[in-house]
């Protein structure tokens, strides 16, 4: 079983920064890609960054240049660095990982989410 655990969320003042972590554990061959998404109650979950591309399609213009994604394969961890945070960034943030299992198939997993609240 593969598990994703996000951490690093919390309350921050507008203009501040946070770095979210997504640690992947379990039995798998390797990590293919990790993406970060966010969701506000009543709205669809939206993509805000991916390790698969430096400029993934579909990310909001509002996060471009402020959010960046990185990964440390040795630690099996991906990160979402968020700078110059705005109240509109308040949401639950989720990571999603595509991992290659021992049969060489790509499987998709989601983390449980971490709350980010930006105070004005």
mmCIF file with all atom_site columns, N, CA, C and O in Angstrom, residues 59 61-68 83-84:
data_model
loop_
_atom_site.group_PDB
_atom_site.id
_atom_site.type_symbol
_atom_site.label_atom_id
_atom_site.label_alt_id
_atom_site.label_comp_id
_atom_site.label_asym_id
_atom_site.label_entity_id
_atom_site.label_seq_id
_atom_site.pdbx_PDB_ins_code
_atom_site.Cartn_x
_atom_site.Cartn_y
_atom_site.Cartn_z
_atom_site.occupancy
_atom_site.B_iso_or_equiv
_atom_site.pdbx_formal_charge
_atom_site.auth_seq_id
_atom_site.auth_comp_id
_atom_site.auth_asym_id
_atom_site.auth_atom_id
_atom_site.pdbx_PDB_model_num
ATOM 1  N N  . UNK A 1 59 ? -2.702 25.614 -14.778 1.00 0.00 ? 59 UNK A N  1
ATOM 2  C CA . UNK A 1 59 ? -2.534 26.225 -13.452 1.00 0.00 ? 59 UNK A CA 1
ATOM 3  C C  . UNK A 1 59 ? -3.032 27.663 -13.524 1.00 0.00 ? 59 UNK A C  1
ATOM 4  O O  . UNK A 1 59 ? -2.922 28.319 -14.558 1.00 0.00 ? 59 UNK A O  1
ATOM 5  N N  . UNK A 1 61 ? -3.306 31.549 -13.418 1.00 0.00 ? 61 UNK A N  1
ATOM 6  C CA . UNK A 1 61 ? -2.345 32.615 -13.660 1.00 0.00 ? 61 UNK A CA 1
ATOM 7  C C  . UNK A 1 61 ? -1.909 33.257 -12.353 1.00 0.00 ? 61 UNK A C  1
ATOM 8  O O  . UNK A 1 61 ? -0.771 33.723 -12.215 1.00 0.00 ? 61 UNK A O  1
ATOM 9  N N  . UNK A 1 62 ? -2.796 33.225 -11.360 1.00 0.00 ? 62 UNK A N  1
ATOM 10 C CA . UNK A 1 62 ? -2.520 33.891 -10.082 1.00 0.00 ? 62 UNK A CA 1
ATOM 11 C C  . UNK A 1 62 ? -1.363 33.259 -9.315  1.00 0.00 ? 62 UNK A C  1
ATOM 12 O O  . UNK A 1 62 ? -0.778 33.903 -8.444  1.00 0.00 ? 62 UNK A O  1
ATOM 13 N N  . UNK A 1 63 ? -1.032 31.981 -9.600  1.00 0.00 ? 63 UNK A N  1
ATOM 14 C CA . UNK A 1 63 ? 0.063  31.346 -8.857  1.00 0.00 ? 63 UNK A CA 1
ATOM 15 C C  . UNK A 1 63 ? 1.355  31.321 -9.657  1.00 0.00 ? 63 UNK A C  1
ATOM 16 O O  . UNK A 1 63 ? 2.420  31.014 -9.111  1.00 0.00 ? 63 UNK A O  1
ATOM 17 N N  . UNK A 1 64 ? 1.270  31.636 -10.933 1.00 0.00 ? 64 UNK A N  1
ATOM 18 C CA . UNK A 1 64 ? 2.455  31.614 -11.776 1.00 0.00 ? 64 UNK A CA 1
ATOM 19 C C  . UNK A 1 64 ? 3.497  32.593 -11.241 1.00 0.00 ? 64 UNK A C  1
ATOM 20 O O  . UNK A 1 64 ? 3.198  33.755 -10.963 1.00 0.00 ? 64 UNK A O  1
ATOM 21 N N  . UNK A 1 65 ? 4.724  32.108 -11.083 1.00 0.00 ? 65 UNK A N  1
ATOM 22 C CA . UNK A 1 65 ? 5.786  32.955 -10.571 1.00 0.00 ? 65 UNK A CA 1
ATOM 23 C C  . UNK A 1 65 ? 5.850  33.020 -9.059  1.00 0.00 ? 65 UNK A C  1
ATOM 24 O O  . UNK A 1 65 ? 6.823  33.527 -8.488  1.00 0.00 ? 65 UNK A O  1
ATOM 25 N N  . UNK A 1 66 ? 4.831  32.510 -8.381  1.00 0.00 ? 66 UNK A N  1
ATOM 26 C CA . UNK A 1 66 ? 4.835  32.513 -6.909  1.00 0.00 ? 66 UNK A CA 1
ATOM 27 C C  . UNK A 1 66 ? 4.975  31.106 -6.331  1.00 0.00 ? 66 UNK A C  1
ATOM 28 O O  . UNK A 1 66 ? 5.541  30.936 -5.264  1.00 0.00 ? 66 UNK A O  1
ATOM 29 N N  . UNK A 1 67 ? 4.451  30.107 -7.029  1.00 0.00 ? 67 UNK A N  1
ATOM 30 C CA . UNK A 1 67 ? 4.486  28.722 -6.561  1.00 0.00 ? 67 UNK A CA 1
ATOM 31 C C  . UNK A 1 67 ? 5.495  27.943 -7.394  1.00 0.00 ? 67 UNK A C  1
ATOM 32 O O  . UNK A 1 67 ? 5.578  28.119 -8.620  1.00 0.00 ? 67 UNK A O  1
ATOM 33 N N  . UNK A 1 68 ? 6.247  27.078 -6.740  1.00 0.00 ? 68 UNK A N  1
ATOM 34 C CA . UNK A 1 68 ? 7.159  26.203 -7.473  1.00 0.00 ? 68 UNK A CA 1
ATOM 35 C C  . UNK A 1 68 ? 7.187  24.835 -6.804  1.00 0.00 ? 68 UNK A C  1
ATOM 36 O O  . UNK A 1 68 ? 6.983  24.707 -5.592  1.00 0.00 ? 68 UNK A O  1
ATOM 37 N N  . UNK A 1 83 ? 5.181  31.421 -2.300  1.00 0.00 ? 83 UNK A N  1
ATOM 38 C CA . UNK A 1 83 ? 5.681  32.741 -1.884  1.00 0.00 ? 83 UNK A CA 1
ATOM 39 C C  . UNK A 1 83 ? 4.635  33.812 -2.139  1.00 0.00 ? 83 UNK A C  1
ATOM 40 O O  . UNK A 1 83 ? 3.721  33.632 -2.950  1.00 0.00 ? 83 UNK A O  1
ATOM 41 N N  . UNK A 1 84 ? 4.801  34.929 -1.451  1.00 0.00 ? 84 UNK A N  1
ATOM 42 C CA . UNK A 1 84 ? 3.889  36.082 -1.602  1.00 0.00 ? 84 UNK A CA 1
ATOM 43 C C  . UNK A 1 84 ? 2.440  35.621 -1.545  1.00 0.00 ? 84 UNK A C  1
ATOM 44 O O  . UNK A 1 84 ? 1.623  35.923 -2.423  1.00 0.00 ? 84 UNK A O  1
#
